[in-house]
PDB file of C-alpha atoms in Angstrom:
ATOM      1  CA  SER A   1     170.295 134.360 169.633  1.00 38.00           C
ATOM      2  CA  GLN A   2     170.066 131.206 171.718  1.00 45.00           C
ATOM      3  CA  GLN A   3     171.953 128.196 170.431  1.00 60.00           C
ATOM      4  CA  GLY A   4     169.476 125.872 172.099  1.00 68.00           C
ATOM      5  CA  GLU A   5     165.759 126.482 171.866  1.00 78.00           C
ATOM      6  CA  GLU A   6     163.419 124.306 173.859  1.00 82.00           C
ATOM      7  CA  ASP A   7     159.921 123.442 172.816  1.00 83.00           C
ATOM      8  CA  PRO A   8     157.366 123.681 174.283  1.00 88.00           C
ATOM      9  CA  GLN A   9     157.958 126.612 176.606  1.00 90.00           C
ATOM     10  CA  ALA A  10     155.572 125.071 179.128  1.00 94.00           C
ATOM     11  CA  LEU A  11     154.011 121.650 179.520  1.00 95.00           C
ATOM     12  CA  SER A  12     151.347 120.484 181.962  1.00 97.00           C
ATOM     13  CA  ILE A  13     150.549 116.782 182.330  1.00 97.00           C
ATOM     14  CA  GLN A  14     148.963 114.349 184.752  1.00 98.00           C
ATOM     15  CA  GLU A  15     151.047 112.120 186.980  1.00 98.00           C
ATOM     16  CA  GLY A  16     151.838 108.864 185.221  1.00 98.00           C
ATOM     17  CA  GLU A  17     151.876 110.369 181.737  1.00 98.00           C
ATOM     18  CA  ASN A  18     155.002 110.762 179.662  1.00 98.00           C
ATOM     19  CA  ALA A  19     156.561 114.185 179.065  1.00 97.00           C
ATOM     20  CA  THR A  20     158.512 115.028 175.937  1.00 97.00           C
ATOM     21  CA  MET A  21     160.605 118.151 175.550  1.00 96.00           C
ATOM     22  CA  ASN A  22     162.498 119.155 172.448  1.00 96.00           C
ATOM     23  CA  CYS A  23     165.620 121.187 171.844  1.00 94.00           C
ATOM     24  CA  SER A  24     166.895 122.590 168.576  1.00 94.00           C
ATOM     25  CA  TYR A  25     170.285 124.097 167.953  1.00 92.00           C
ATOM     26  CA  LYS A  26     172.025 125.865 165.124  1.00 90.00           C
ATOM     27  CA  THR A  27     175.678 124.806 164.845  1.00 87.00           C
ATOM     28  CA  SER A  28     177.623 121.563 165.038  1.00 88.00           C
ATOM     29  CA  ILE A  29     178.162 120.166 168.513  1.00 89.00           C
ATOM     30  CA  ASN A  30     180.346 117.608 170.264  1.00 89.00           C
ATOM     31  CA  ASN A  31     177.739 116.832 172.871  1.00 92.00           C
ATOM     32  CA  LEU A  32     174.410 117.997 174.230  1.00 94.00           C
ATOM     33  CA  GLN A  33     173.423 118.007 177.857  1.00 95.00           C
ATOM     34  CA  TRP A  34     170.112 118.247 179.712  1.00 96.00           C
ATOM     35  CA  TYR A  35     169.747 119.937 183.062  1.00 97.00           C
ATOM     36  CA  ARG A  36     166.891 120.269 185.504  1.00 97.00           C
ATOM     37  CA  GLN A  37     166.104 123.216 187.773  1.00 97.00           C
ATOM     38  CA  ASN A  38     163.648 123.132 190.621  1.00 96.00           C
ATOM     39  CA  SER A  39     162.084 126.482 191.405  1.00 93.00           C
ATOM     40  CA  GLY A  40     164.539 128.820 193.098  1.00 91.00           C
ATOM     41  CA  ARG A  41     167.391 126.317 193.012  1.00 94.00           C
ATOM     42  CA  GLY A  42     170.522 125.654 191.014  1.00 95.00           C
ATOM     43  CA  LEU A  43     170.591 123.443 187.946  1.00 96.00           C
ATOM     44  CA  VAL A  44     171.273 119.741 188.201  1.00 97.00           C
ATOM     45  CA  HIS A  45     172.945 117.775 185.420  1.00 95.00           C
ATOM     46  CA  LEU A  46     170.701 114.988 184.125  1.00 97.00           C
ATOM     47  CA  ILE A  47     172.295 113.389 181.121  1.00 96.00           C
ATOM     48  CA  LEU A  48     174.854 113.960 178.379  1.00 94.00           C
ATOM     49  CA  ILE A  49     174.651 112.593 174.877  1.00 95.00           C
ATOM     50  CA  ARG A  50     177.595 112.730 172.506  1.00 93.00           C
ATOM     51  CA  SER A  51     177.283 113.685 168.864  1.00 92.00           C
ATOM     52  CA  ASN A  52     177.981 110.114 167.738  1.00 93.00           C
ATOM     53  CA  GLU A  53     175.175 108.723 169.906  1.00 96.00           C
ATOM     54  CA  ARG A  54     171.546 108.581 168.833  1.00 97.00           C
ATOM     55  CA  GLU A  55     169.852 107.566 172.046  1.00 98.00           C
ATOM     56  CA  LYS A  56     170.692 107.313 175.702  1.00 97.00           C
ATOM     57  CA  HIS A  57     168.769 106.129 178.750  1.00 97.00           C
ATOM     58  CA  SER A  58     169.053 106.920 182.435  1.00 96.00           C
ATOM     59  CA  GLY A  59     166.322 105.569 184.670  1.00 97.00           C
ATOM     60  CA  ARG A  60     163.048 107.120 183.493  1.00 98.00           C
ATOM     61  CA  LEU A  61     164.881 109.505 181.167  1.00 98.00           C
ATOM     62  CA  ARG A  62     165.404 108.880 177.488  1.00 98.00           C
ATOM     63  CA  VAL A  63     167.343 111.321 175.341  1.00 98.00           C
ATOM     64  CA  THR A  64     167.600 111.222 171.584  1.00 98.00           C
ATOM     65  CA  LEU A  65     169.854 113.224 169.316  1.00 97.00           C
ATOM     66  CA  ASP A  66     169.415 113.824 165.601  1.00 97.00           C
ATOM     67  CA  THR A  67     172.449 115.707 164.359  1.00 95.00           C
ATOM     68  CA  SER A  68     171.057 115.917 160.818  1.00 95.00           C
ATOM     69  CA  LYS A  69     168.097 117.892 162.129  1.00 95.00           C
ATOM     70  CA  LYS A  70     170.128 119.556 164.871  1.00 95.00           C
ATOM     71  CA  SER A  71     167.593 118.533 167.472  1.00 96.00           C
ATOM     72  CA  SER A  72     167.305 116.535 170.678  1.00 97.00           C
ATOM     73  CA  SER A  73     164.425 115.331 172.769  1.00 97.00           C
ATOM     74  CA  LEU A  74     164.102 114.473 176.431  1.00 98.00           C
ATOM     75  CA  LEU A  75     161.428 111.966 177.378  1.00 98.00           C
ATOM     76  CA  ILE A  76     160.427 111.453 180.992  1.00 98.00           C
ATOM     77  CA  THR A  77     158.330 108.327 181.363  1.00 98.00           C
ATOM     78  CA  ALA A  78     155.727 107.676 184.067  1.00 98.00           C
ATOM     79  CA  SER A  79     156.043 111.228 185.361  1.00 98.00           C
ATOM     80  CA  ARG A  80     155.718 112.079 189.029  1.00 97.00           C
ATOM     81  CA  ALA A  81     154.763 115.282 190.795  1.00 97.00           C
ATOM     82  CA  ALA A  82     158.407 115.552 191.885  1.00 97.00           C
ATOM     83  CA  ASP A  83     159.408 115.899 188.210  1.00 98.00           C
ATOM     84  CA  THR A  84     157.850 119.377 188.217  1.00 98.00           C
ATOM     85  CA  ALA A  85     160.736 121.652 187.263  1.00 97.00           C
ATOM     86  CA  SER A  86     162.307 123.556 184.386  1.00 96.00           C
ATOM     87  CA  TYR A  87     164.392 121.572 181.945  1.00 97.00           C
ATOM     88  CA  PHE A  88     167.220 123.049 179.887  1.00 96.00           C
ATOM     89  CA  CYS A  89     169.327 121.746 177.079  1.00 95.00           C
ATOM     90  CA  ALA A  90     172.895 122.960 176.741  1.00 94.00           C
ATOM     91  CA  THR A  91     175.353 122.692 173.886  1.00 92.00           C
ATOM     92  CA  ASP A  92     179.121 122.900 173.928  1.00 88.00           C
ATOM     93  CA  VAL A  93     179.749 125.001 170.892  1.00 73.00           C
ATOM     94  CA  LEU A  94     182.281 127.383 172.344  1.00 68.00           C
ATOM     95  CA  ALA A  95     185.747 127.442 173.914  1.00 68.00           C
ATOM     96  CA  GLY A  96     186.388 123.744 173.376  1.00 74.00           C
ATOM     97  CA  GLY A  97     183.336 122.826 175.405  1.00 77.00           C
ATOM     98  CA  VAL A  98     184.318 124.793 178.500  1.00 85.00           C
ATOM     99  CA  LYS A  99     181.404 127.120 177.798  1.00 89.00           C
ATOM    100  CA  LEU A 100     177.893 125.783 177.494  1.00 90.00           C
ATOM    101  CA  VAL A 101     175.080 127.641 175.808  1.00 89.00           C
ATOM    102  CA  PHE A 102     171.769 127.047 177.543  1.00 91.00           C
ATOM    103  CA  GLY A 103     168.359 127.258 175.974  1.00 89.00           C
ATOM    104  CA  ALA A 104     165.449 129.156 177.493  1.00 90.00           C
ATOM    105  CA  GLY A 105     164.013 125.985 179.027  1.00 93.00           C
ATOM    106  CA  THR A 106     160.749 124.093 179.237  1.00 94.00           C
ATOM    107  CA  ILE A 107     158.656 124.469 182.369  1.00 95.00           C
ATOM    108  CA  LEU A 108     157.120 121.105 183.226  1.00 97.00           C
ATOM    109  CA  ARG A 109     154.245 120.822 185.646  1.00 97.00           C
ATOM    110  CA  VAL A 110     153.098 117.363 186.698  1.00 98.00           C
ATOM    111  CA  LYS A 111     149.726 117.367 188.370  1.00 97.00           C
ATOM    112  CA  SER A 112     148.893 114.742 190.973  1.00 93.00           C
TER     113      SER A 112
ATOM    114  CA  SER B   1     182.973 114.551 197.173  1.00 85.00           C
ATOM    115  CA  GLN B   2     182.742 117.957 195.602  1.00 87.00           C
ATOM    116  CA  THR B   3     180.517 120.694 196.951  1.00 93.00           C
ATOM    117  CA  ILE B   4     179.857 124.256 195.890  1.00 96.00           C
ATOM    118  CA  HIS B   5     178.782 127.038 198.197  1.00 95.00           C
ATOM    119  CA  GLN B   6     177.228 130.383 197.385  1.00 96.00           C
ATOM    120  CA  TRP B   7     176.311 133.198 199.688  1.00 93.00           C
ATOM    121  CA  PRO B   8     174.290 135.031 200.542  1.00 94.00           C
ATOM    122  CA  ALA B   9     171.129 133.161 199.526  1.00 95.00           C
ATOM    123  CA  THR B  10     169.100 136.350 199.168  1.00 96.00           C
ATOM    124  CA  LEU B  11     170.079 139.975 199.007  1.00 97.00           C
ATOM    125  CA  VAL B  12     168.170 143.238 198.730  1.00 98.00           C
ATOM    126  CA  GLN B  13     170.308 146.202 197.780  1.00 97.00           C
ATOM    127  CA  PRO B  14     169.513 149.805 196.811  1.00 98.00           C
ATOM    128  CA  VAL B  15     170.450 151.195 193.425  1.00 97.00           C
ATOM    129  CA  GLY B  16     173.986 152.548 193.427  1.00 97.00           C
ATOM    130  CA  SER B  17     175.226 150.321 196.252  1.00 98.00           C
ATOM    131  CA  PRO B  18     178.143 147.903 195.837  1.00 97.00           C
ATOM    132  CA  LEU B  19     177.814 144.144 195.447  1.00 97.00           C
ATOM    133  CA  SER B  20     179.926 141.158 196.393  1.00 97.00           C
ATOM    134  CA  LEU B  21     178.761 137.591 195.850  1.00 97.00           C
ATOM    135  CA  GLU B  22     181.031 134.750 196.811  1.00 97.00           C
ATOM    136  CA  CYS B  23     181.311 131.213 195.531  1.00 97.00           C
ATOM    137  CA  THR B  24     183.629 128.488 196.777  1.00 97.00           C
ATOM    138  CA  VAL B  25     184.168 124.942 195.610  1.00 97.00           C
ATOM    139  CA  GLU B  26     185.452 122.095 197.757  1.00 95.00           C
ATOM    140  CA  GLY B  27     186.825 118.726 196.821  1.00 93.00           C
ATOM    141  CA  THR B  28     188.385 119.520 193.465  1.00 90.00           C
ATOM    142  CA  SER B  29     191.444 121.295 192.151  1.00 87.00           C
ATOM    143  CA  ASN B  30     191.762 123.833 189.352  1.00 89.00           C
ATOM    144  CA  PRO B  31     188.071 123.808 188.430  1.00 93.00           C
ATOM    145  CA  ASN B  32     186.598 125.908 185.681  1.00 94.00           C
ATOM    146  CA  LEU B  33     184.311 128.424 187.374  1.00 96.00           C
ATOM    147  CA  TYR B  34     181.295 130.286 186.053  1.00 96.00           C
ATOM    148  CA  TRP B  35     178.894 133.067 186.984  1.00 97.00           C
ATOM    149  CA  TYR B  36     175.454 133.071 185.372  1.00 96.00           C
ATOM    150  CA  ARG B  37     172.460 135.356 185.747  1.00 95.00           C
ATOM    151  CA  GLN B  38     168.912 134.183 185.276  1.00 94.00           C
ATOM    152  CA  ALA B  39     165.974 136.546 184.880  1.00 87.00           C
ATOM    153  CA  ALA B  40     162.598 135.339 186.140  1.00 81.00           C
ATOM    154  CA  GLY B  41     161.285 132.507 183.985  1.00 76.00           C
ATOM    155  CA  ARG B  42     164.190 132.743 181.571  1.00 80.00           C
ATOM    156  CA  GLY B  43     167.308 130.858 180.608  1.00 87.00           C
ATOM    157  CA  LEU B  44     170.827 131.373 181.838  1.00 92.00           C
ATOM    158  CA  GLN B  45     173.060 134.199 180.714  1.00 92.00           C
ATOM    159  CA  LEU B  46     176.764 133.498 181.115  1.00 93.00           C
ATOM    160  CA  LEU B  47     178.459 136.500 182.732  1.00 95.00           C
ATOM    161  CA  PHE B  48     182.019 135.322 183.414  1.00 95.00           C
ATOM    162  CA  TYR B  49     184.010 132.148 183.305  1.00 94.00           C
ATOM    163  CA  SER B  50     187.481 131.292 184.522  1.00 95.00           C
ATOM    164  CA  ILE B  51     189.767 128.426 183.590  1.00 92.00           C
ATOM    165  CA  GLY B  52     192.367 129.368 186.211  1.00 91.00           C
ATOM    166  CA  ILE B  53     193.576 132.046 188.597  1.00 91.00           C
ATOM    167  CA  ASP B  54     193.975 135.330 186.709  1.00 85.00           C
ATOM    168  CA  GLN B  55     192.207 133.826 183.668  1.00 92.00           C
ATOM    169  CA  ILE B  56     188.754 135.351 183.622  1.00 93.00           C
ATOM    170  CA  SER B  57     186.678 135.917 180.516  1.00 91.00           C
ATOM    171  CA  SER B  58     183.846 138.418 180.426  1.00 91.00           C
ATOM    172  CA  GLU B  59     180.890 137.510 178.279  1.00 88.00           C
ATOM    173  CA  VAL B  60     178.606 140.508 178.578  1.00 82.00           C
ATOM    174  CA  PRO B  61     179.699 144.145 178.917  1.00 67.00           C
ATOM    175  CA  GLN B  62     178.061 145.551 182.029  1.00 79.00           C
ATOM    176  CA  ASN B  63     178.850 147.061 185.383  1.00 90.00           C
ATOM    177  CA  LEU B  64     179.809 143.712 186.915  1.00 95.00           C
ATOM    178  CA  SER B  65     183.273 142.259 187.421  1.00 96.00           C
ATOM    179  CA  ALA B  66     184.654 138.944 188.608  1.00 96.00           C
ATOM    180  CA  SER B  67     187.771 137.917 190.459  1.00 96.00           C
ATOM    181  CA  ARG B  68     189.370 134.624 191.417  1.00 97.00           C
ATOM    182  CA  PRO B  69     191.622 135.299 194.403  1.00 94.00           C
ATOM    183  CA  GLN B  70     192.112 131.584 195.088  1.00 94.00           C
ATOM    184  CA  ASP B  71     191.877 128.450 192.977  1.00 95.00           C
ATOM    185  CA  ARG B  72     188.449 127.489 194.284  1.00 95.00           C
ATOM    186  CA  GLN B  73     186.987 130.921 195.020  1.00 97.00           C
ATOM    187  CA  PHE B  74     185.075 133.050 192.549  1.00 97.00           C
ATOM    188  CA  ILE B  75     183.693 136.475 193.426  1.00 97.00           C
ATOM    189  CA  LEU B  76     181.182 138.593 191.511  1.00 97.00           C
ATOM    190  CA  SER B  77     181.276 142.314 192.227  1.00 97.00           C
ATOM    191  CA  SER B  78     179.790 145.610 191.268  1.00 97.00           C
ATOM    192  CA  LYS B  79     180.707 149.116 192.353  1.00 96.00           C
ATOM    193  CA  LYS B  80     177.239 150.520 191.691  1.00 96.00           C
ATOM    194  CA  LEU B  81     174.183 148.350 191.207  1.00 96.00           C
ATOM    195  CA  LEU B  82     171.525 149.107 188.627  1.00 95.00           C
ATOM    196  CA  LEU B  83     167.869 148.076 188.753  1.00 95.00           C
ATOM    197  CA  SER B  84     168.569 145.791 185.786  1.00 93.00           C
ATOM    198  CA  ASP B  85     171.069 143.818 187.898  1.00 94.00           C
ATOM    199  CA  SER B  86     168.197 142.153 189.742  1.00 95.00           C
ATOM    200  CA  GLY B  87     168.019 138.446 189.131  1.00 95.00           C
ATOM    201  CA  PHE B  88     169.068 135.006 190.240  1.00 97.00           C
ATOM    202  CA  TYR B  89     172.843 134.568 190.209  1.00 97.00           C
ATOM    203  CA  LEU B  90     174.269 131.117 189.859  1.00 97.00           C
ATOM    204  CA  CYS B  91     177.833 129.965 190.309  1.00 98.00           C
ATOM    205  CA  ALA B  92     178.974 126.728 188.723  1.00 97.00           C
ATOM    206  CA  TRP B  93     182.095 124.655 188.280  1.00 96.00           C
ATOM    207  CA  SER B  94     182.928 122.107 185.644  1.00 93.00           C
ATOM    208  CA  VAL B  95     184.998 119.021 185.231  1.00 80.00           C
ATOM    209  CA  GLN B  96     186.178 117.491 181.986  1.00 81.00           C
ATOM    210  CA  LEU B  97     184.859 114.023 181.212  1.00 77.00           C
ATOM    211  CA  GLY B  98     186.460 112.885 177.988  1.00 77.00           C
ATOM    212  CA  ILE B  99     185.730 115.671 175.530  1.00 77.00           C
ATOM    213  CA  ALA B 100     182.798 117.032 177.500  1.00 83.00           C
ATOM    214  CA  TYR B 101     182.460 119.386 180.432  1.00 88.00           C
ATOM    215  CA  GLU B 102     179.597 118.797 182.855  1.00 91.00           C
ATOM    216  CA  GLN B 103     178.675 121.735 185.018  1.00 94.00           C
ATOM    217  CA  TYR B 104     177.657 121.617 188.668  1.00 95.00           C
ATOM    218  CA  PHE B 105     175.708 124.501 190.112  1.00 97.00           C
ATOM    219  CA  GLY B 106     175.493 126.188 193.454  1.00 97.00           C
ATOM    220  CA  PRO B 107     172.178 127.001 195.146  1.00 96.00           C
ATOM    221  CA  GLY B 108     172.087 130.548 193.776  1.00 96.00           C
ATOM    222  CA  THR B 109     171.692 134.065 195.155  1.00 97.00           C
ATOM    223  CA  ARG B 110     168.454 135.963 194.638  1.00 96.00           C
ATOM    224  CA  LEU B 111     169.373 139.642 194.199  1.00 97.00           C
ATOM    225  CA  THR B 112     166.747 142.365 194.273  1.00 97.00           C
ATOM    226  CA  VAL B 113     167.890 145.895 193.514  1.00 97.00           C
ATOM    227  CA  THR B 114     165.422 148.499 194.784  1.00 97.00           C
TER     228      THR B 114
END
């Protein structure tokens, strides 16, 4: 089964609104990463949060991590049409972190 | 700066034909290399990863194989393609930052087996 499970599977919002995506995982981690994938393209690394961090910001992105609940959330503020993409969380539970386990992703559609 | 190349971008192959997808990385030495497959609308399935030349780990038993003839070259092959091999194939490399490994992906190859 997937280590990371994103929720919701799909999200549709209006431009300017905030988008929140959640990720749950099953085992202890050292860090959790979020990636973005535009349709038909490779994934792009967005942000990494370590297990001893609770919150991290990068531009319009805010990531939180709750290790007690084994969950993370990605918030995109003031969304733009260009944010339309799939978003994946990935955890480093295997092979000393060399291997990442990706969730199934959340498809975000931002309507202009 | 580092770049990763994958080719071809798209490929249509008949069932039973061979396959060779190539991935090369520039601007880094001794990278970890990965092959993933992604079915339509789904997450990534790790197929192979390599931490060095002649060090390749297979994650999923199947009719695919991987080779690393050079430090920055990773090749995915099959002797006979199956319909189920259709998908989007992604190559990636990683670098260690502290205790974490961030992965950087190529543009992908869309394979359709007919």
